[in-house]
Amino acid sequence: MDARSLIIRTAFGSMAAQTLRAAVRLKVVELIGDTPRRADDVAAEAGAQPQPMARLLRALAGLGVLKEHAPGSFSVTQAGRFLDSARPDSLATFVRVFTDPVATRAWEHLDISVRTGDVAFDEVFGSDFFSHLSRHPGLSQAFNTAMSQATSVVAATLPYAFDFARFTSVTDVGGGDGTLLAAVLDAHPALTGVVHDTAEGLAQTPQTLRRHGLTGRCTPIAGDFFHSVPKGSDLYLIKSVLHDWSDAQVVTILGNCRAVLPPGGRVLIVEPVLPEAVDPDPEAPGADGVTWLSDLNMLVNVGGRERTRGDFEEVCHRAGLSLTSATPLREAAPYWLIEAVAD
């Protein structure tokens, strides 16, 4: 792609995202199914107009979500299958949440956040992001589902990428609906677990635990990790939590883990680790730009940040922890496993 085309394509990025959103809302992937279908048939079942539907399906084909076999006849690509809400590895709700105005509107004020360091979301919506979720149960449930969908690849990989056999109990701090911890406990029958989150964050956790047959081995405990985390585990797992918060808040969360860490206990952080500089190699980690955009999303919507290894070392040190290793979780890029022990 030449330089000019790169700028034009990037400027159309929000339109591409809204095209995916329309596909999910109209359920076009489910309506097309496993064999090619004509646009007018899809339109009829979706309650849409034939010509606009054909234009939407062509745009989705241009994005690689569909394939047009003959004029007006479309099938679903491998990538498009992830928009099927019935798939266990679906990303449909993830697309809904991250293309919703609650996720995108504050981005219109990115320049102000860059100038001031302030969280644009708070100004636009009149409260912080998580308080906003707590007042909108439907949105909160969708957010929990989106986080579960985003966790599925890590959940399939983490249980076999880390030596959980050293431990007896795992507390997943900010563990949401329990998707990640359920995968760990499924793979390691000797372990017991705790999912610790707010009451809103735990709303779907009992259902997850019942589905995995883990109600006797795993306990949801509601609370605020800024105040404390439950005692009793020798491993504290924290995935995709710290990047939501400022350094001072991260030190508080880690410090609360440190306060209950027994001798020989560990803290395992699962998050992206930014390189010290952007690598121009198109095959380098983060070359798709998503992690850097996530960093800006943290700035705009919640006030957190993605971090380098040095950043993680610093917040761990301030919390009374020493970072002992940072290893890429290659099967679930861009995530890393960051292990810390008590100083």
Short mmCIF file of C-alpha atoms in Angstrom, two decimals:
data_model
loop_
_atom_site.label_atom_id
_atom_site.label_comp_id
_atom_site.label_asym_id
_atom_site.label_seq_id
_atom_site.Cartn_x
_atom_site.Cartn_y
_atom_site.Cartn_z
CA MET A 1 0.00 0.00 0.00
CA ASP A 2 1.38 3.41 -0.94
CA ALA A 3 1.62 6.25 1.56
CA ARG A 4 -1.39 8.18 0.26
CA SER A 5 -3.60 5.09 0.27
CA LEU A 6 -2.57 4.35 3.85
CA ILE A 7 -3.92 7.72 5.02
CA ILE A 8 -7.17 7.38 3.09
CA ARG A 9 -7.79 3.84 4.30
CA THR A 10 -7.10 4.82 7.90
CA ALA A 11 -9.45 7.80 7.66
CA PHE A 12 -12.20 5.37 6.63
CA GLY A 13 -11.49 3.16 9.66
CA SER A 14 -14.49 4.28 11.71
CA MET A 15 -16.74 3.60 8.70
CA ALA A 16 -15.37 0.07 8.43
CA ALA A 17 -16.13 -0.46 12.13
CA GLN A 18 -19.71 0.73 11.67
CA THR A 19 -20.07 -1.60 8.70
CA LEU A 20 -19.24 -4.51 11.01
CA ARG A 21 -21.72 -3.13 13.53
CA ALA A 22 -24.49 -3.11 10.92
CA ALA A 23 -23.63 -6.67 9.93
CA VAL A 24 -23.97 -7.82 13.53
CA ARG A 25 -27.21 -5.92 14.15
CA LEU A 26 -28.78 -7.26 10.93
CA LYS A 27 -27.38 -10.77 11.58
CA VAL A 28 -26.22 -11.09 7.98
CA VAL A 29 -23.67 -13.80 8.78
CA GLU A 30 -26.31 -15.95 10.47
CA LEU A 31 -28.74 -15.34 7.59
CA ILE A 32 -26.21 -16.31 4.91
CA GLY A 33 -25.20 -19.45 6.80
CA ASP A 34 -22.97 -22.11 5.29
CA THR A 35 -23.81 -21.75 1.59
CA PRO A 36 -23.82 -18.76 -0.77
CA ARG A 37 -27.00 -16.68 -0.74
CA ARG A 38 -28.30 -13.84 -2.84
CA ALA A 39 -28.45 -10.36 -1.38
CA ASP A 40 -32.18 -9.96 -2.04
CA ASP A 41 -32.94 -13.15 -0.09
CA VAL A 42 -30.82 -11.93 2.83
CA ALA A 43 -32.59 -8.58 2.66
CA ALA A 44 -36.02 -10.20 2.77
CA GLU A 45 -35.18 -12.20 5.89
CA ALA A 46 -33.52 -9.23 7.56
CA GLY A 47 -36.44 -6.92 6.86
CA ALA A 48 -34.20 -4.69 4.75
CA GLN A 49 -34.25 -3.16 1.29
CA PRO A 50 -32.60 -5.27 -1.45
CA GLN A 51 -30.33 -2.65 -3.01
CA PRO A 52 -28.96 -1.22 0.28
CA MET A 53 -28.41 -4.77 1.54
CA ALA A 54 -26.43 -5.63 -1.60
CA ARG A 55 -24.30 -2.55 -1.04
CA LEU A 56 -23.68 -3.53 2.60
CA LEU A 57 -22.73 -7.08 1.61
CA ARG A 58 -20.34 -5.79 -1.05
CA ALA A 59 -18.67 -3.51 1.52
CA LEU A 60 -18.32 -6.51 3.85
CA ALA A 61 -16.79 -8.48 0.97
CA GLY A 62 -14.37 -5.62 0.41
CA LEU A 63 -13.39 -5.87 4.07
CA GLY A 64 -12.82 -9.62 3.80
CA VAL A 65 -15.82 -10.63 5.92
CA LEU A 66 -17.80 -12.01 2.97
CA LYS A 67 -16.94 -13.28 -0.50
CA GLU A 68 -18.93 -12.41 -3.62
CA HIS A 69 -18.97 -15.48 -5.91
CA ALA A 70 -21.15 -14.01 -8.63
CA PRO A 71 -22.89 -10.64 -8.84
CA GLY A 72 -25.21 -10.46 -5.83
CA SER A 73 -24.28 -13.89 -4.38
CA PHE A 74 -22.29 -13.97 -1.13
CA SER A 75 -20.77 -16.46 1.29
CA VAL A 76 -19.13 -15.99 4.68
CA THR A 77 -15.32 -16.06 4.97
CA GLN A 78 -13.37 -17.56 7.84
CA ALA A 79 -13.05 -14.09 9.37
CA GLY A 80 -16.76 -13.44 8.92
CA ARG A 81 -17.64 -16.52 10.97
CA PHE A 82 -16.55 -14.65 14.08
CA LEU A 83 -19.61 -12.41 13.65
CA ASP A 84 -21.92 -15.39 14.12
CA SER A 85 -23.42 -14.88 17.57
CA ALA A 86 -24.05 -18.63 17.99
CA ARG A 87 -20.37 -19.59 17.78
CA PRO A 88 -18.61 -20.28 21.10
CA ASP A 89 -15.71 -18.09 19.91
CA SER A 90 -17.99 -15.36 18.54
CA LEU A 91 -16.87 -11.73 18.58
CA ALA A 92 -20.32 -10.37 17.75
CA THR A 93 -20.96 -8.74 21.12
CA PHE A 94 -17.38 -7.48 21.21
CA VAL A 95 -18.09 -5.67 17.92
CA ARG A 96 -21.38 -4.32 19.25
CA VAL A 97 -19.77 -2.89 22.39
CA PHE A 98 -16.68 -1.38 20.79
CA THR A 99 -18.68 0.23 17.98
CA ASP A 100 -21.37 1.56 20.33
CA PRO A 101 -21.48 5.33 20.94
CA VAL A 102 -20.56 4.70 24.58
CA ALA A 103 -17.19 3.43 23.33
CA THR A 104 -16.69 5.77 20.38
CA ARG A 105 -18.15 9.19 21.24
CA ALA A 106 -15.32 10.29 23.54
CA TRP A 107 -12.85 9.55 20.75
CA GLU A 108 -14.11 12.70 19.04
CA HIS A 109 -12.26 14.54 21.82
CA LEU A 110 -8.97 12.63 21.63
CA ASP A 111 -7.08 15.84 20.86
CA ILE A 112 -8.39 17.38 24.11
CA SER A 113 -7.28 14.33 26.11
CA VAL A 114 -3.85 14.60 24.50
CA ARG A 115 -3.60 18.28 25.36
CA THR A 116 -4.86 17.97 28.94
CA GLY A 117 -4.35 14.34 29.97
CA ASP A 118 -8.00 14.34 31.07
CA VAL A 119 -10.38 11.44 30.41
CA ALA A 120 -12.72 12.63 27.65
CA PHE A 121 -15.39 10.06 28.53
CA ASP A 122 -16.00 11.66 31.92
CA GLU A 123 -16.67 15.04 30.33
CA VAL A 124 -18.88 13.66 27.55
CA PHE A 125 -21.01 11.34 29.69
CA GLY A 126 -20.85 13.08 33.06
CA SER A 127 -19.34 10.14 34.93
CA ASP A 128 -16.51 7.65 34.64
CA PHE A 129 -16.88 4.67 32.32
CA PHE A 130 -17.48 1.98 34.95
CA SER A 131 -19.99 4.08 36.88
CA HIS A 132 -21.83 4.61 33.59
CA LEU A 133 -21.94 0.85 33.05
CA SER A 134 -23.30 0.26 36.55
CA ARG A 135 -26.27 2.52 35.79
CA HIS A 136 -27.10 0.70 32.54
CA PRO A 137 -27.53 -3.03 33.27
CA GLY A 138 -28.07 -4.03 29.63
CA LEU A 139 -24.88 -2.29 28.56
CA SER A 140 -23.03 -3.75 31.56
CA GLN A 141 -24.10 -7.26 30.58
CA ALA A 142 -23.02 -6.66 26.98
CA PHE A 143 -19.66 -5.34 28.19
CA ASN A 144 -19.17 -8.44 30.35
CA THR A 145 -19.96 -10.65 27.36
CA ALA A 146 -17.59 -8.67 25.15
CA MET A 147 -14.80 -9.09 27.69
CA SER A 148 -15.52 -12.83 27.81
CA GLN A 149 -15.34 -13.02 24.01
CA ALA A 150 -12.07 -11.09 23.99
CA THR A 151 -10.68 -13.49 26.61
CA SER A 152 -11.46 -16.70 24.73
CA VAL A 153 -8.09 -17.02 22.97
CA VAL A 154 -6.19 -16.39 26.22
CA ALA A 155 -8.46 -18.87 28.01
CA ALA A 156 -7.58 -21.53 25.44
CA THR A 157 -3.85 -20.87 25.82
CA LEU A 158 -3.01 -19.74 29.35
CA PRO A 159 -3.77 -23.02 31.21
CA TYR A 160 -0.94 -24.72 29.29
CA ALA A 161 1.48 -21.79 29.08
CA PHE A 162 2.05 -21.32 32.82
CA ASP A 163 2.98 -23.78 35.57
CA PHE A 164 -0.23 -23.73 37.62
CA ALA A 165 0.71 -27.05 39.25
CA ARG A 166 2.89 -25.11 41.73
CA PHE A 167 -0.20 -23.61 43.35
CA THR A 168 -3.26 -24.71 45.28
CA SER A 169 -5.69 -21.81 44.79
CA VAL A 170 -6.06 -18.99 42.23
CA THR A 171 -7.90 -15.72 42.74
CA ASP A 172 -8.79 -13.99 39.47
CA VAL A 173 -8.81 -10.30 40.39
CA GLY A 174 -11.32 -8.44 38.23
CA GLY A 175 -12.20 -11.81 36.70
CA GLY A 176 -15.57 -10.84 35.24
CA ASP A 177 -17.79 -13.76 34.27
CA GLY A 178 -15.10 -16.32 35.15
CA THR A 179 -14.27 -17.39 31.59
CA LEU A 180 -10.50 -17.32 32.13
CA LEU A 181 -10.43 -18.95 35.56
CA ALA A 182 -12.87 -21.66 34.46
CA ALA A 183 -10.46 -22.64 31.68
CA VAL A 184 -7.58 -22.79 34.17
CA LEU A 185 -9.54 -24.91 36.64
CA ASP A 186 -10.79 -27.23 33.89
CA ALA A 187 -7.20 -27.94 32.92
CA HIS A 188 -5.92 -28.30 36.50
CA PRO A 189 -8.37 -30.37 38.59
CA ALA A 190 -6.33 -30.01 41.81
CA LEU A 191 -6.80 -26.23 41.88
CA THR A 192 -9.56 -24.28 43.57
CA GLY A 193 -10.42 -20.70 42.67
CA VAL A 194 -12.06 -17.39 43.47
CA VAL A 195 -13.43 -14.86 40.98
CA HIS A 196 -13.24 -11.38 42.51
CA ASP A 197 -15.07 -8.48 40.89
CA THR A 198 -17.83 -5.96 41.48
CA ALA A 199 -21.38 -7.23 41.77
CA GLU A 200 -22.02 -6.01 38.21
CA GLY A 201 -18.89 -7.73 36.94
CA LEU A 202 -19.94 -11.02 38.56
CA ALA A 203 -23.49 -10.99 37.19
CA GLN A 204 -22.86 -13.84 34.74
CA THR A 205 -20.21 -15.69 36.78
CA PRO A 206 -22.52 -18.28 38.43
CA GLN A 207 -23.79 -19.29 34.99
CA THR A 208 -20.20 -19.78 33.75
CA LEU A 209 -19.26 -21.86 36.77
CA ARG A 210 -22.37 -24.05 36.44
CA ARG A 211 -21.68 -24.60 32.75
CA HIS A 212 -18.17 -25.85 33.58
CA GLY A 213 -19.27 -27.88 36.62
CA LEU A 214 -17.12 -25.73 38.92
CA THR A 215 -19.57 -24.52 41.56
CA GLY A 216 -17.86 -26.72 44.16
CA ARG A 217 -14.32 -25.57 43.28
CA CYS A 218 -14.73 -21.87 42.54
CA THR A 219 -16.40 -19.07 44.49
CA PRO A 220 -17.47 -15.64 43.22
CA ILE A 221 -16.68 -12.93 45.79
CA ALA A 222 -17.97 -9.42 45.18
CA GLY A 223 -15.82 -6.53 46.29
CA ASP A 224 -13.66 -3.58 45.35
CA PHE A 225 -10.05 -4.38 44.50
CA PHE A 226 -9.12 -0.79 45.42
CA HIS A 227 -10.01 -1.65 49.02
CA SER A 228 -8.89 -5.29 49.30
CA VAL A 229 -8.74 -8.66 47.59
CA PRO A 230 -9.77 -11.98 49.18
CA LYS A 231 -7.23 -13.85 51.28
CA GLY A 232 -6.46 -17.52 50.88
CA SER A 233 -4.87 -18.03 47.45
CA ASP A 234 -1.22 -18.52 46.59
CA LEU A 235 -1.67 -17.18 43.04
CA TYR A 236 -3.36 -13.89 42.14
CA LEU A 237 -4.24 -13.63 38.45
CA ILE A 238 -4.93 -10.20 36.90
CA LYS A 239 -5.87 -10.08 33.21
CA SER A 240 -6.76 -6.92 31.27
CA VAL A 241 -7.40 -4.97 34.47
CA LEU A 242 -4.33 -2.85 35.15
CA HIS A 243 -4.43 -1.09 31.78
CA ASP A 244 -7.78 0.44 32.81
CA TRP A 245 -6.19 2.46 35.58
CA SER A 246 -3.57 5.12 36.35
CA ASP A 247 -0.20 4.16 37.80
CA ALA A 248 -1.28 5.22 41.31
CA GLN A 249 -4.42 3.09 41.08
CA VAL A 250 -2.45 0.12 39.72
CA VAL A 251 -0.08 0.37 42.68
CA THR A 252 -3.11 0.21 44.98
CA ILE A 253 -4.47 -2.91 43.26
CA LEU A 254 -1.10 -4.65 43.29
CA GLY A 255 -0.46 -3.52 46.84
CA ASN A 256 -3.70 -5.16 47.94
CA CYS A 257 -2.56 -8.39 46.28
CA ARG A 258 0.81 -8.07 48.00
CA ALA A 259 -0.92 -7.63 51.36
CA VAL A 260 -2.52 -11.09 51.18
CA LEU A 261 0.25 -12.92 49.30
CA PRO A 262 1.53 -15.90 51.33
CA PRO A 263 5.17 -17.00 51.36
CA GLY A 264 5.96 -18.44 47.95
CA GLY A 265 2.89 -16.81 46.43
CA ARG A 266 2.86 -15.13 43.04
CA VAL A 267 1.04 -12.42 41.12
CA LEU A 268 0.46 -13.23 37.44
CA ILE A 269 -0.41 -10.26 35.22
CA VAL A 270 -1.74 -10.96 31.72
CA GLU A 271 -1.61 -7.84 29.55
CA PRO A 272 0.11 -6.52 26.43
CA VAL A 273 3.66 -5.25 26.95
CA LEU A 274 4.54 -2.33 24.72
CA PRO A 275 7.99 -2.20 23.12
CA GLU A 276 10.08 0.84 23.98
CA ALA A 277 9.57 2.11 20.42
CA VAL A 278 7.33 1.20 17.48
CA ASP A 279 9.07 -1.37 15.27
CA PRO A 280 8.57 -0.54 11.56
CA ASP A 281 8.85 -4.24 10.63
CA PRO A 282 5.37 -5.30 9.43
CA GLU A 283 5.89 -8.70 11.09
CA ALA A 284 6.85 -7.21 14.46
CA PRO A 285 4.54 -7.57 17.50
CA GLY A 286 1.97 -4.80 17.45
CA ALA A 287 2.53 -4.04 13.77
CA ASP A 288 -1.23 -3.97 13.17
CA GLY A 289 -1.42 -0.92 15.45
CA VAL A 290 -4.18 -2.34 17.65
CA THR A 291 -2.19 -2.22 20.89
CA TRP A 292 -1.27 1.41 20.30
CA LEU A 293 -4.92 2.23 19.60
CA SER A 294 -5.85 0.39 22.78
CA ASP A 295 -3.42 2.64 24.64
CA LEU A 296 -5.26 5.70 23.29
CA ASN A 297 -8.59 4.08 24.15
CA MET A 298 -7.43 3.82 27.74
CA LEU A 299 -6.53 7.51 27.69
CA VAL A 300 -9.84 8.63 26.21
CA ASN A 301 -12.33 6.34 27.95
CA VAL A 302 -10.97 5.22 31.30
CA GLY A 303 -7.76 7.06 32.15
CA GLY A 304 -5.47 4.04 32.06
CA ARG A 305 -2.64 3.06 29.73
CA GLU A 306 -0.84 0.17 28.10
CA ARG A 307 2.64 -0.30 29.59
CA THR A 308 6.20 -1.30 28.74
CA ARG A 309 8.13 -3.86 30.76
CA GLY A 310 9.85 -0.98 32.52
CA ASP A 311 6.48 0.49 33.44
CA PHE A 312 5.35 -2.82 34.92
CA GLU A 313 8.60 -3.13 36.87
CA GLU A 314 8.04 0.33 38.33
CA VAL A 315 4.43 -0.19 39.48
CA CYS A 316 5.30 -3.62 40.88
CA HIS A 317 8.22 -2.14 42.83
CA ARG A 318 6.03 0.62 44.25
CA ALA A 319 3.56 -2.07 45.39
CA GLY A 320 6.23 -4.13 47.17
CA LEU A 321 6.61 -6.67 44.37
CA SER A 322 9.51 -7.71 42.15
CA LEU A 323 8.91 -8.59 38.51
CA THR A 324 10.66 -11.91 37.89
CA SER A 325 9.70 -12.63 34.28
CA ALA A 326 7.82 -11.23 31.29
CA THR A 327 7.10 -13.72 28.52
CA PRO A 328 5.04 -13.28 25.33
CA LEU A 329 1.96 -15.47 25.19
CA ARG A 330 2.64 -16.14 21.53
CA GLU A 331 -0.51 -18.12 20.80
CA ALA A 332 -2.56 -15.22 22.17
CA ALA A 333 -0.72 -12.12 20.95
CA PRO A 334 -0.43 -9.35 22.02
CA TYR A 335 -0.67 -10.70 25.59
CA TRP A 336 2.30 -11.40 27.86
CA LEU A 337 2.67 -13.30 31.12
CA ILE A 338 4.22 -11.06 33.78
CA GLU A 339 5.13 -12.84 37.00
CA ALA A 340 5.87 -11.00 40.26
CA VAL A 341 6.79 -12.01 43.80
CA ALA A 342 6.91 -10.20 47.11
CA ASP A 343 10.05 -8.12 47.66
#
